Short mmCIF file of C-alpha atoms in Angstrom, two decimals:
data_model
loop_
_atom_site.label_atom_id
_atom_site.label_comp_id
_atom_site.label_asym_id
_atom_site.label_seq_id
_atom_site.Cartn_x
_atom_site.Cartn_y
_atom_site.Cartn_z
CA UNK A 1 -9.44 -31.02 43.12
CA UNK A 2 -6.76 -30.02 45.86
CA UNK A 3 -4.80 -26.43 45.66
CA UNK A 4 -1.43 -27.63 44.04
CA UNK A 5 -3.61 -29.93 41.62
CA UNK A 6 -5.17 -26.84 40.74
CA UNK A 7 -1.91 -24.75 40.62
CA UNK A 8 -0.38 -27.02 38.96
CA UNK A 9 -3.30 -27.05 35.82
CA UNK A 10 -2.86 -22.99 36.44
CA UNK A 11 0.77 -23.36 35.12
CA UNK A 12 0.33 -25.94 32.72
CA UNK A 13 -2.09 -23.38 31.28
CA UNK A 14 -0.32 -20.42 30.93
CA UNK A 15 2.93 -22.12 29.73
CA UNK A 16 0.66 -22.84 26.89
CA UNK A 17 -0.99 -19.93 26.40
CA UNK A 18 2.50 -18.70 26.33
CA UNK A 19 3.59 -21.12 23.84
CA UNK A 20 0.89 -19.96 21.07
CA UNK A 21 1.25 -16.28 21.62
CA UNK A 22 5.14 -16.48 21.58
CA UNK A 23 4.61 -18.14 18.15
CA UNK A 24 1.97 -16.25 17.10
CA UNK A 25 4.28 -13.29 17.41
CA UNK A 26 6.77 -15.19 14.65
CA UNK A 27 9.12 -16.75 16.65
CA UNK A 28 9.97 -20.53 16.99
CA UNK A 29 11.51 -22.54 20.04
CA UNK A 30 13.20 -24.62 17.74
CA UNK A 31 17.14 -24.39 15.92
CA UNK A 32 17.58 -24.77 12.23
CA UNK A 33 21.63 -26.23 11.77
CA UNK A 34 23.60 -25.01 9.12
CA UNK A 35 23.27 -27.70 7.12
CA UNK A 36 19.15 -27.36 6.61
CA UNK A 37 19.51 -23.41 6.68
CA UNK A 38 21.85 -23.50 3.68
CA UNK A 39 19.65 -26.15 1.85
CA UNK A 40 16.68 -23.92 2.43
CA UNK A 41 17.98 -21.08 1.46
CA UNK A 42 19.25 -22.56 -1.75
CA UNK A 43 16.33 -23.63 -2.53
CA UNK A 44 14.33 -20.56 -2.23
CA UNK A 45 17.02 -19.05 -4.59
CA UNK A 46 17.33 -21.93 -7.05
CA UNK A 47 14.06 -23.37 -7.29
CA UNK A 48 11.67 -20.61 -5.49
CA UNK A 49 10.62 -23.47 -3.15
CA UNK A 50 9.38 -21.77 0.18
CA UNK A 51 8.02 -24.99 1.72
CA UNK A 52 10.07 -24.78 4.68
CA UNK A 53 11.00 -21.19 4.55
CA UNK A 54 9.45 -20.54 8.07
CA UNK A 55 12.39 -22.14 9.63
CA UNK A 56 14.85 -19.18 8.53
CA UNK A 57 12.30 -16.63 9.30
CA UNK A 58 10.69 -16.19 5.90
CA UNK A 59 7.16 -17.87 6.87
CA UNK A 60 5.84 -14.06 6.37
CA UNK A 61 3.43 -14.22 3.04
CA UNK A 62 4.73 -10.83 2.56
CA UNK A 63 7.90 -11.75 2.99
CA UNK A 64 8.07 -14.26 0.37
CA UNK A 65 6.01 -12.30 -1.73
CA UNK A 66 8.16 -9.93 -2.21
CA UNK A 67 11.36 -12.88 -2.76
CA UNK A 68 8.84 -14.54 -5.65
CA UNK A 69 8.23 -10.83 -6.99
CA UNK A 70 12.01 -10.15 -7.11
CA UNK A 71 12.55 -13.94 -8.30
CA UNK A 72 10.59 -13.02 -11.64
CA UNK A 73 12.07 -9.32 -12.21
CA UNK A 74 15.54 -10.38 -11.88
CA UNK A 75 14.55 -12.96 -14.42
CA UNK A 76 12.27 -10.80 -16.71
CA UNK A 77 15.32 -8.50 -16.98
CA UNK A 78 18.02 -11.08 -17.49
CA UNK A 79 15.78 -12.26 -20.54
CA UNK A 80 15.04 -9.08 -21.71
CA UNK A 81 18.71 -7.91 -22.02
CA UNK A 82 19.64 -11.60 -23.62
CA UNK A 83 17.35 -11.20 -26.41
CA UNK A 84 17.83 -7.12 -26.89
CA UNK A 85 14.12 -6.47 -25.60
CA UNK A 86 12.61 -8.45 -28.78
CA UNK A 87 10.55 -10.80 -26.56
CA UNK A 88 6.80 -10.48 -25.34
CA UNK A 89 6.20 -10.33 -21.91
CA UNK A 90 4.20 -13.77 -22.71
CA UNK A 91 7.68 -15.26 -23.90
CA UNK A 92 9.98 -14.10 -21.59
CA UNK A 93 7.28 -15.62 -18.69
CA UNK A 94 7.30 -18.95 -20.61
CA UNK A 95 11.45 -18.74 -20.47
CA UNK A 96 11.22 -18.29 -16.94
CA UNK A 97 8.74 -21.19 -16.19
CA UNK A 98 11.02 -23.35 -18.23
CA UNK A 99 14.07 -22.41 -16.73
CA UNK A 100 12.23 -23.17 -13.04
CA UNK A 101 11.37 -26.66 -14.37
CA UNK A 102 14.98 -27.46 -15.18
CA UNK A 103 16.26 -25.96 -12.06
CA UNK A 104 13.92 -27.86 -9.67
CA UNK A 105 15.29 -31.09 -11.44
CA UNK A 106 18.90 -30.25 -9.95
CA UNK A 107 20.02 -31.65 -6.51
CA UNK A 108 21.70 -29.65 -3.70
CA UNK A 109 24.39 -30.85 -1.33
CA UNK A 110 25.68 -29.33 1.72
CA UNK A 111 29.12 -30.25 2.84
CA UNK A 112 32.25 -29.10 4.62
CA UNK A 113 30.85 -27.58 7.29
CA UNK A 114 32.59 -25.60 10.01
CA UNK A 115 30.96 -23.86 12.68
CA UNK A 116 33.22 -21.59 15.24
CA UNK A 117 30.60 -19.69 17.76
CA UNK A 118 28.11 -17.54 16.01
CA UNK A 119 29.86 -18.07 12.93
CA UNK A 120 30.11 -21.16 10.24
CA UNK A 121 31.34 -21.57 6.51
CA UNK A 122 30.28 -24.42 4.31
CA UNK A 123 30.35 -25.56 0.62
CA UNK A 124 26.92 -25.77 -1.44
CA UNK A 125 27.00 -28.50 -4.39
CA UNK A 126 24.29 -28.16 -7.28
CA UNK A 127 24.39 -30.49 -10.15
CA UNK A 128 25.27 -29.00 -13.38
CA UNK A 129 22.92 -29.07 -16.34
CA UNK A 130 24.42 -28.88 -19.75
CA UNK A 131 23.06 -25.06 -20.35
CA UNK A 132 25.61 -23.62 -23.07
CA UNK A 133 25.01 -26.69 -24.41
CA UNK A 134 21.16 -26.61 -24.80
CA UNK A 135 21.65 -22.98 -26.12
CA UNK A 136 24.01 -24.15 -28.63
CA UNK A 137 21.39 -26.65 -29.99
CA UNK A 138 18.60 -24.41 -29.76
CA UNK A 139 20.42 -21.50 -31.49
CA UNK A 140 21.73 -24.10 -34.40
CA UNK A 141 17.98 -25.87 -34.56
CA UNK A 142 16.29 -22.04 -35.35
CA UNK A 143 19.57 -21.30 -38.24
CA UNK A 144 18.66 -24.38 -39.73
CA UNK A 145 14.92 -23.42 -39.76
CA UNK A 146 15.86 -20.22 -41.23
CA UNK A 147 17.78 -21.74 -44.04
CA UNK A 148 14.71 -23.88 -45.33
CA UNK A 149 12.21 -21.34 -44.68
CA UNK A 150 13.62 -17.91 -45.41
CA UNK A 151 15.39 -15.25 -43.89
CA UNK A 152 13.77 -14.16 -40.24
CA UNK A 153 13.44 -10.54 -38.61
CA UNK A 154 15.43 -10.15 -35.29
CA UNK A 155 12.00 -10.46 -33.59
CA UNK A 156 11.00 -13.77 -35.16
CA UNK A 157 14.11 -15.27 -34.96
CA UNK A 158 14.43 -14.40 -31.24
CA UNK A 159 10.58 -16.07 -30.61
CA UNK A 160 11.61 -18.80 -32.37
CA UNK A 161 14.95 -19.19 -30.56
CA UNK A 162 12.71 -18.48 -26.93
CA UNK A 163 10.42 -21.39 -28.42
CA UNK A 164 13.30 -23.73 -28.80
CA UNK A 165 14.59 -23.11 -25.41
CA UNK A 166 11.46 -23.65 -23.35
CA UNK A 167 11.37 -27.00 -24.96
CA UNK A 168 15.05 -28.24 -24.01
CA UNK A 169 14.74 -26.67 -20.70
CA UNK A 170 11.64 -28.82 -19.67
CA UNK A 171 13.17 -31.61 -21.03
CA UNK A 172 16.68 -31.20 -19.53
CA UNK A 173 17.93 -33.49 -17.27
CA UNK A 174 20.71 -32.52 -14.81
CA UNK A 175 24.05 -34.45 -14.96
CA UNK A 176 25.83 -36.27 -12.28
CA UNK A 177 28.61 -34.12 -12.22
CA UNK A 178 28.40 -30.99 -9.47
CA UNK A 179 29.71 -27.49 -9.32
CA UNK A 180 30.02 -26.01 -6.09
CA UNK A 181 30.89 -22.78 -4.23
CA UNK A 182 31.81 -22.09 -0.42
CA UNK A 183 29.35 -19.63 1.81
CA UNK A 184 30.51 -17.67 5.09
CA UNK A 185 27.40 -17.68 7.58
CA UNK A 186 26.41 -16.07 10.78
CA UNK A 187 23.58 -16.97 13.45
CA UNK A 188 20.66 -15.19 13.17
CA UNK A 189 17.27 -15.30 15.32
CA UNK A 190 14.24 -16.83 13.64
CA UNK A 191 12.10 -14.42 13.76
CA UNK A 192 8.36 -14.97 10.82
CA UNK A 193 6.93 -11.52 12.41
CA UNK A 194 5.61 -9.27 9.32
CA UNK A 195 6.11 -6.17 11.61
CA UNK A 196 9.43 -4.69 11.63
CA UNK A 197 8.78 -2.94 14.56
CA UNK A 198 8.68 -5.74 16.73
CA UNK A 199 12.64 -6.13 15.91
CA UNK A 200 13.37 -2.64 17.67
CA UNK A 201 11.19 -3.38 21.10
CA UNK A 202 12.55 -4.35 24.42
CA UNK A 203 11.05 -7.94 24.11
CA UNK A 204 12.90 -8.80 20.81
CA UNK A 205 16.05 -7.29 21.85
CA UNK A 206 16.70 -8.47 25.42
CA UNK A 207 14.53 -11.24 26.32
CA UNK A 208 13.48 -13.48 22.56
CA UNK A 209 17.33 -13.91 21.56
CA UNK A 210 17.98 -15.72 24.85
CA UNK A 211 15.12 -18.32 24.36
CA UNK A 212 13.94 -18.45 20.87
CA UNK A 213 15.18 -20.69 17.94
CA UNK A 214 17.64 -19.56 15.67
CA UNK A 215 19.22 -20.30 11.71
CA UNK A 216 22.11 -19.63 9.83
CA UNK A 217 21.99 -16.68 7.30
CA UNK A 218 24.75 -16.14 4.25
CA UNK A 219 26.53 -13.67 5.83
CA UNK A 220 27.04 -11.26 2.59
CA UNK A 221 23.82 -12.44 1.05
CA UNK A 222 24.80 -10.13 -2.25
CA UNK A 223 27.75 -12.28 -2.65
CA UNK A 224 25.67 -15.64 -1.98
CA UNK A 225 23.48 -14.51 -4.65
CA UNK A 226 26.51 -13.86 -7.25
CA UNK A 227 28.53 -17.31 -6.28
CA UNK A 228 24.83 -18.89 -6.53
CA UNK A 229 23.89 -17.27 -9.93
CA UNK A 230 27.35 -18.16 -11.64
CA UNK A 231 27.34 -21.85 -10.56
CA UNK A 232 23.48 -22.10 -11.89
CA UNK A 233 25.02 -20.86 -15.42
CA UNK A 234 28.11 -23.22 -15.80
#
């Protein structure tokens, strides 16, 4: 093998090793556009679906476990409040799982995308579920049972209502109607690294942003969560 071929082979080996090293540190060369970024964030929060989370810098198992724990804790607290602390943890977990089954059936669409440099805006549309109708029907069913079987204690009524809701959530089907909300977004570096210190070193600050892939984050994450929650319940 002559010298030029050896040099070319060496360059290829260095490039390949560099790509593996770069990827192993949690970065990527590929961009995730506005539509896909926002779709992934919505799937994570609506459906607890982390399939493509690495495309928006959430590929770390540590980060995903934290989000999943927060999802469980927020929903557990929500149902505890709604049922005034009268449900067992087992019943609450059944409600959370059934509601997730229902939400996984809902369609998500991203539209009206506008990009201005490192800022963007878009509209998220989610197919509706007749949430209030499901709850009204469940309450009426338990009240009818109470009339025929006798007065239920608050704890018994709550448990019976939870069972009705679990059944109705599991069977629920989204309608063709959509409800939507707008989102402002910002361009961010895709970093799936577990180590937060990586973000503060010289390489991460000055070099990686110039060559790494980027995605789009909701500019105000709390506002995004709030609007998504209201849309889900609507």
